[in-house]
Amino acid sequence: MADSLSPECTPLKQEYDSCFNVWFEGYLSPAISPSATDAQRTAHYQRKAKEFEDKCGKVYKEYQACLQSAVKQKGIEPLLQQAREEHPLREPLPPATPSSKDS
Amino acid sequence: MHFFQQSFLYDHSWAHVVSGLNFKYPNSRCTHVLSIDVLDRTVDPKTGIIRTERILGCKQKAPGFVVKLFGGSEDAFVREITFVDPARQEATVTSVNLSLSQFATCFERIRYSPAPDNRTAFTQTAEIQARMTLWRSAADGLEKWLVERFEQNAQLGKLGFTDVLRALSEERQTAP
């Protein structure tokens, strides 16, 4: 796994990554049945989101505390703010354009 | 403005490719990526979509004239936003450079979607644009250099990730 931009955050970062990866594999593999109702779907994802928070939330907070101060020290923050303003990217990209070959 | 586009199929399932994304770096063909950090990650409890904002630290091999003219340092950073939609089985990755972004931006979009025969379609587009404040010829030279570099890295990215995916599936097959 890749290092953190700040060496002192690398152990926390790798611990968090490992935690996420274990959760994520389980998240992707048994996809919820296509016939599930909206309510069932929401309940499923809510349970999964909570499970992630319970498992990885603590190490995530420790990692973020370390990372955020490194981002400030390295002077990356203003660039990051500018990028977030230009492209918030809060929503997924729209579906593939009709010109694409697949589908 | 310069454009770049490529698309191809990975011989692995969508779930394998998307979970493999977290293991893409480091790989021996993409040594320019030095660090990866998660800045923000949220799971939408309604849709199940995971949004991840990351920052990648890269070794920048800018031509001497770029560093001399514009300053800049060895370190270059890229902001990357990933959406993984488990219900619709779609993953998109958008990246923009942070470093040198006052002079030029490289806006890259990648989409991973399921394809027949348990394969995964990969589509990548990039728009490379110098900011208008540069002289036309300097801007054009910078864009061309960025496109060349992007093309090289795009090829290496494909080869490197193919290696990683193969190793991961071999690992899984030999696991008890």
CSV table of C-alpha atoms in Angstrom, one decimal:
chain,number,residue,atom,x,y,z
A,1,MET,CA,0.0,0.0,0.0
A,2,ALA,CA,1.2,3.5,-0.8
A,3,ASP,CA,2.6,5.8,1.8
A,4,SER,CA,1.1,8.9,3.2
A,5,LEU,CA,2.4,12.3,2.0
A,6,SER,CA,3.7,12.7,5.5
A,7,PRO,CA,5.8,9.8,6.8
A,8,GLU,CA,4.5,10.1,10.4
A,9,CYS,CA,0.9,9.5,9.1
A,10,THR,CA,1.8,6.4,7.1
A,11,PRO,CA,1.2,3.8,9.9
A,12,LEU,CA,-2.3,5.3,10.6
A,13,LYS,CA,-3.0,5.6,6.9
A,14,GLN,CA,-2.2,1.9,6.3
A,15,GLU,CA,-4.2,0.8,9.2
A,16,TYR,CA,-7.2,2.8,7.9
A,17,ASP,CA,-6.7,1.5,4.3
A,18,SER,CA,-6.6,-2.1,5.5
A,19,CYS,CA,-9.8,-1.6,7.5
A,20,PHE,CA,-11.5,0.0,4.6
A,21,ASN,CA,-10.4,-2.7,2.1
A,22,VAL,CA,-11.8,-5.5,4.3
A,23,TRP,CA,-15.1,-3.8,4.6
A,24,PHE,CA,-15.2,-2.7,1.0
A,25,GLU,CA,-14.7,-6.2,-0.4
A,26,GLY,CA,-17.7,-7.4,1.6
A,27,TYR,CA,-19.6,-4.4,0.4
A,28,LEU,CA,-19.1,-5.1,-3.3
A,29,SER,CA,-19.5,-8.8,-3.4
A,30,PRO,CA,-22.9,-9.8,-2.1
A,31,ALA,CA,-24.8,-7.1,-4.0
A,32,ILE,CA,-28.3,-6.6,-2.8
A,33,SER,CA,-31.0,-8.4,-4.8
A,34,PRO,CA,-32.3,-6.4,-7.8
A,35,SER,CA,-35.8,-7.2,-6.6
A,36,ALA,CA,-35.3,-5.5,-3.2
A,37,THR,CA,-37.6,-2.7,-2.4
A,38,ASP,CA,-36.3,0.9,-1.8
A,39,ALA,CA,-36.9,0.5,1.9
A,40,GLN,CA,-34.9,-2.8,2.0
A,41,ARG,CA,-32.1,-1.1,0.0
A,42,THR,CA,-32.0,1.9,2.3
A,43,ALA,CA,-31.9,-0.4,5.3
A,44,HIS,CA,-29.1,-2.4,3.8
A,45,TYR,CA,-26.9,0.6,3.0
A,46,GLN,CA,-27.7,2.2,6.3
A,47,ARG,CA,-26.5,-0.9,8.1
A,48,LYS,CA,-23.4,-1.1,6.0
A,49,ALA,CA,-22.5,2.6,6.5
A,50,LYS,CA,-22.9,2.1,10.3
A,51,GLU,CA,-20.8,-1.0,10.2
A,52,PHE,CA,-18.0,0.9,8.4
A,53,GLU,CA,-18.2,3.7,10.9
A,54,ASP,CA,-18.0,1.2,13.8
A,55,LYS,CA,-15.1,-0.7,12.4
A,56,CYS,CA,-13.0,2.1,10.9
A,57,GLY,CA,-14.3,5.4,12.3
A,58,LYS,CA,-11.8,5.6,15.2
A,59,VAL,CA,-8.6,5.0,13.1
A,60,TYR,CA,-10.0,7.4,10.4
A,61,LYS,CA,-10.3,10.2,12.9
A,62,GLU,CA,-6.7,9.6,14.2
A,63,TYR,CA,-5.4,9.4,10.6
A,64,GLN,CA,-7.3,12.6,9.6
A,65,ALA,CA,-5.9,14.6,12.6
A,66,CYS,CA,-2.4,13.7,11.5
A,67,LEU,CA,-3.0,14.3,7.8
A,68,GLN,CA,-4.8,17.6,8.1
A,69,SER,CA,-1.9,19.1,10.0
A,70,ALA,CA,0.5,17.8,7.3
A,71,VAL,CA,-1.6,19.3,4.5
A,72,LYS,CA,-1.4,22.6,6.2
A,73,GLN,CA,2.3,22.4,6.9
A,74,LYS,CA,3.1,21.5,3.3
A,75,GLY,CA,1.1,24.5,2.0
A,76,ILE,CA,-1.3,22.3,-0.1
A,77,GLU,CA,-4.4,23.6,1.6
A,78,PRO,CA,-4.9,26.8,-0.6
A,79,LEU,CA,-4.6,24.7,-3.8
A,80,LEU,CA,-7.0,22.2,-2.4
A,81,GLN,CA,-9.6,24.9,-1.5
A,82,GLN,CA,-9.3,26.4,-5.0
A,83,ALA,CA,-9.8,23.0,-6.6
A,84,ARG,CA,-12.8,22.3,-4.5
A,85,GLU,CA,-14.4,25.6,-5.4
A,86,GLU,CA,-13.7,25.1,-9.1
A,87,HIS,CA,-14.9,21.5,-9.2
A,88,PRO,CA,-16.9,20.5,-6.1
A,89,LEU,CA,-17.6,17.1,-7.6
A,90,ARG,CA,-20.3,16.3,-5.0
A,91,GLU,CA,-22.3,14.1,-7.5
A,92,PRO,CA,-21.2,11.1,-9.6
A,93,LEU,CA,-20.5,11.8,-13.3
A,94,PRO,CA,-23.6,11.6,-15.5
A,95,PRO,CA,-24.0,8.2,-17.3
A,96,ALA,CA,-21.9,7.5,-20.3
A,97,THR,CA,-22.7,9.6,-23.3
A,98,PRO,CA,-24.7,8.0,-26.1
A,99,SER,CA,-21.7,8.1,-28.4
A,100,SER,CA,-19.9,5.4,-26.4
A,101,LYS,CA,-19.9,2.0,-28.1
A,102,ASP,CA,-21.1,-0.1,-25.1
A,103,SER,CA,-24.6,-0.6,-23.8
B,1,MET,CA,-7.0,22.6,-25.3
B,2,HIS,CA,-5.7,19.1,-26.0
B,3,PHE,CA,-7.7,15.9,-25.6
B,4,PHE,CA,-6.8,12.4,-24.8
B,5,GLN,CA,-9.0,9.3,-24.9
B,6,GLN,CA,-8.6,5.6,-24.6
B,7,SER,CA,-10.8,2.6,-23.8
B,8,PHE,CA,-10.3,-1.1,-23.4
B,9,LEU,CA,-11.4,-4.1,-21.4
B,10,TYR,CA,-9.9,-5.6,-18.3
B,11,ASP,CA,-10.2,-9.4,-18.1
B,12,HIS,CA,-11.6,-9.3,-14.6
B,13,SER,CA,-15.0,-8.8,-13.0
B,14,TRP,CA,-16.2,-5.3,-12.1
B,15,ALA,CA,-16.0,-6.1,-8.4
B,16,HIS,CA,-12.4,-7.4,-8.7
B,17,VAL,CA,-11.3,-4.3,-10.7
B,18,VAL,CA,-13.0,-1.8,-8.4
B,19,SER,CA,-11.7,-3.5,-5.2
B,20,GLY,CA,-8.3,-3.7,-6.9
B,21,LEU,CA,-8.2,0.1,-7.4
B,22,ASN,CA,-7.2,0.4,-3.7
B,23,PHE,CA,-4.1,-1.6,-4.5
B,24,LYS,CA,-3.2,0.0,-7.8
B,25,TYR,CA,-0.2,1.9,-6.2
B,26,PRO,CA,2.5,1.3,-5.6
B,27,ASN,CA,3.3,-0.7,-8.7
B,28,SER,CA,6.6,-1.1,-10.5
B,29,ARG,CA,5.4,0.6,-13.7
B,30,CYS,CA,4.0,3.7,-12.1
B,31,THR,CA,6.8,4.9,-9.8
B,32,HIS,CA,5.8,8.5,-10.3
B,33,VAL,CA,3.1,8.1,-7.6
B,34,LEU,CA,4.7,8.5,-4.3
B,35,SER,CA,1.9,8.9,-1.8
B,36,ILE,CA,-1.9,8.5,-1.6
B,37,ASP,CA,-4.1,9.9,1.2
B,38,VAL,CA,-7.8,9.9,1.8
B,39,LEU,CA,-9.0,13.4,2.5
B,40,ASP,CA,-12.7,12.6,2.8
B,41,ARG,CA,-14.9,9.5,2.4
B,42,THR,CA,-18.7,9.2,2.8
B,43,VAL,CA,-21.2,6.5,2.3
B,44,ASP,CA,-24.6,7.7,1.2
B,45,PRO,CA,-27.0,5.6,3.3
B,46,LYS,CA,-29.8,6.0,0.7
B,47,THR,CA,-28.0,5.0,-2.5
B,48,GLY,CA,-25.0,3.2,-1.1
B,49,ILE,CA,-22.7,5.3,-3.2
B,50,ILE,CA,-19.2,5.8,-1.7
B,51,ARG,CA,-17.5,9.1,-2.5
B,52,THR,CA,-13.8,9.3,-1.8
B,53,GLU,CA,-11.6,12.4,-2.1
B,54,ARG,CA,-7.9,11.5,-2.3
B,55,ILE,CA,-4.7,13.4,-2.8
B,56,LEU,CA,-1.9,11.7,-4.7
B,57,GLY,CA,1.7,12.9,-4.4
B,58,CYS,CA,3.7,12.5,-7.5
B,59,LYS,CA,7.2,12.9,-8.6
B,60,GLN,CA,7.2,15.7,-11.1
B,61,LYS,CA,9.6,15.6,-13.9
B,62,ALA,CA,8.8,19.0,-15.3
B,63,PRO,CA,11.1,20.3,-18.0
B,64,GLY,CA,13.8,22.7,-16.7
B,65,PHE,CA,12.2,25.7,-18.3
B,66,VAL,CA,8.9,25.1,-16.5
B,67,VAL,CA,10.5,25.0,-13.1
B,68,LYS,CA,12.7,28.0,-13.9
B,69,LEU,CA,9.9,30.1,-15.3
B,70,PHE,CA,7.1,29.1,-12.9
B,71,GLY,CA,8.9,27.9,-9.8
B,72,GLY,CA,7.3,24.8,-8.5
B,73,SER,CA,9.0,22.0,-6.6
B,74,GLU,CA,9.8,18.3,-6.9
B,75,ASP,CA,6.4,17.4,-5.3
B,76,ALA,CA,3.3,17.6,-7.4
B,77,PHE,CA,-0.2,16.8,-6.1
B,78,VAL,CA,-3.3,15.6,-7.7
B,79,ARG,CA,-6.8,15.7,-6.3
B,80,GLU,CA,-8.9,12.6,-7.2
B,81,ILE,CA,-12.6,12.0,-6.5
B,82,THR,CA,-14.0,8.5,-6.8
B,83,PHE,CA,-17.7,7.4,-6.8
B,84,VAL,CA,-18.5,3.8,-6.4
B,85,ASP,CA,-22.1,2.9,-7.0
B,86,PRO,CA,-22.6,-0.7,-5.9
B,87,ALA,CA,-26.3,-0.9,-7.0
B,88,ARG,CA,-25.7,0.3,-10.6
B,89,GLN,CA,-22.2,-1.2,-10.7
B,90,GLU,CA,-20.5,1.9,-11.9
B,91,ALA,CA,-17.3,3.5,-10.7
B,92,THR,CA,-16.0,6.9,-11.9
B,93,VAL,CA,-12.7,8.5,-11.0
B,94,THR,CA,-12.1,12.2,-11.7
B,95,SER,CA,-8.7,13.8,-11.2
B,96,VAL,CA,-7.3,17.3,-11.5
B,97,ASN,CA,-3.7,18.5,-10.8
B,98,LEU,CA,-3.2,20.9,-7.9
B,99,SER,CA,0.4,21.7,-8.6
B,100,LEU,CA,1.1,24.1,-11.5
B,101,SER,CA,-2.7,24.5,-11.8
B,102,GLN,CA,-2.3,28.2,-12.1
B,103,PHE,CA,-0.7,27.5,-15.5
B,104,ALA,CA,-2.4,24.4,-16.8
B,105,THR,CA,-5.0,21.9,-15.8
B,106,CYS,CA,-5.3,18.3,-16.7
B,107,PHE,CA,-8.8,17.1,-16.0
B,108,GLU,CA,-9.1,13.3,-16.3
B,109,ARG,CA,-12.2,11.2,-16.1
B,110,ILE,CA,-12.2,7.4,-15.9
B,111,ARG,CA,-15.2,5.1,-15.8
B,112,TYR,CA,-15.3,1.4,-15.0
B,113,SER,CA,-18.4,-0.5,-15.9
B,114,PRO,CA,-19.3,-4.2,-16.3
B,115,ALA,CA,-18.9,-5.7,-19.8
B,116,PRO,CA,-20.0,-9.1,-21.1
B,117,ASP,CA,-18.0,-12.3,-20.2
B,118,ASN,CA,-17.3,-11.0,-16.7
B,119,ARG,CA,-15.0,-8.3,-18.0
B,120,THR,CA,-14.8,-4.6,-17.2
B,121,ALA,CA,-14.9,-1.7,-19.6
B,122,PHE,CA,-12.4,1.1,-18.9
B,123,THR,CA,-12.9,4.5,-20.5
B,124,GLN,CA,-10.5,7.4,-19.9
B,125,THR,CA,-10.7,10.9,-21.2
B,126,ALA,CA,-8.5,13.9,-20.4
B,127,GLU,CA,-8.7,17.5,-21.2
B,128,ILE,CA,-5.4,19.4,-20.9
B,129,GLN,CA,-5.6,23.2,-21.0
B,130,ALA,CA,-3.1,25.9,-20.3
B,131,ARG,CA,-4.5,29.0,-18.6
B,132,MET,CA,-5.1,31.9,-20.9
B,133,THR,CA,-2.5,34.2,-19.2
B,134,LEU,CA,0.4,32.3,-20.9
B,135,TRP,CA,1.7,33.4,-24.2
B,136,ARG,CA,0.1,31.4,-26.9
B,137,SER,CA,3.3,29.6,-28.0
B,138,ALA,CA,4.4,28.9,-24.5
B,139,ALA,CA,1.0,27.6,-23.6
B,140,ASP,CA,0.9,25.4,-26.7
B,141,GLY,CA,4.3,24.0,-25.8
B,142,LEU,CA,3.3,23.3,-22.3
B,143,GLU,CA,0.1,21.6,-23.4
B,144,LYS,CA,2.0,19.4,-25.8
B,145,TRP,CA,4.5,18.4,-23.1
B,146,LEU,CA,1.6,17.6,-20.7
B,147,VAL,CA,-0.2,15.5,-23.3
B,148,GLU,CA,2.9,13.5,-24.1
B,149,ARG,CA,3.5,12.9,-20.4
B,150,PHE,CA,-0.1,12.0,-19.9
B,151,GLU,CA,0.0,9.5,-22.7
B,152,GLN,CA,3.1,7.8,-21.4
B,153,ASN,CA,1.6,7.6,-17.9
B,154,ALA,CA,-1.8,6.3,-19.3
B,155,GLN,CA,0.0,3.4,-20.9
B,156,LEU,CA,2.0,2.7,-17.8
B,157,GLY,CA,-1.1,2.9,-15.7
B,158,LYS,CA,-2.8,0.3,-17.9
B,159,LEU,CA,0.2,-2.1,-17.8
B,160,GLY,CA,0.7,-1.5,-14.1
B,161,PHE,CA,-2.9,-2.1,-13.0
B,162,THR,CA,-3.1,-5.2,-15.2
B,163,ASP,CA,-0.1,-6.6,-13.3
B,164,VAL,CA,-1.7,-5.7,-10.0
B,165,LEU,CA,-5.1,-7.3,-10.9
B,166,ARG,CA,-3.4,-10.5,-12.1
B,167,ALA,CA,-1.4,-10.8,-8.9
B,168,LEU,CA,-4.4,-10.2,-6.8
B,169,SER,CA,-6.5,-12.9,-8.5
B,170,GLU,CA,-3.5,-15.3,-8.3
B,171,GLU,CA,-3.3,-14.6,-4.6
B,172,ARG,CA,-7.0,-15.2,-4.1
B,173,GLN,CA,-6.8,-18.5,-6.1
B,174,THR,CA,-4.0,-19.8,-4.0
B,175,ALA,CA,-5.5,-18.7,-0.7
B,176,PRO,CA,-7.2,-21.5,1.3
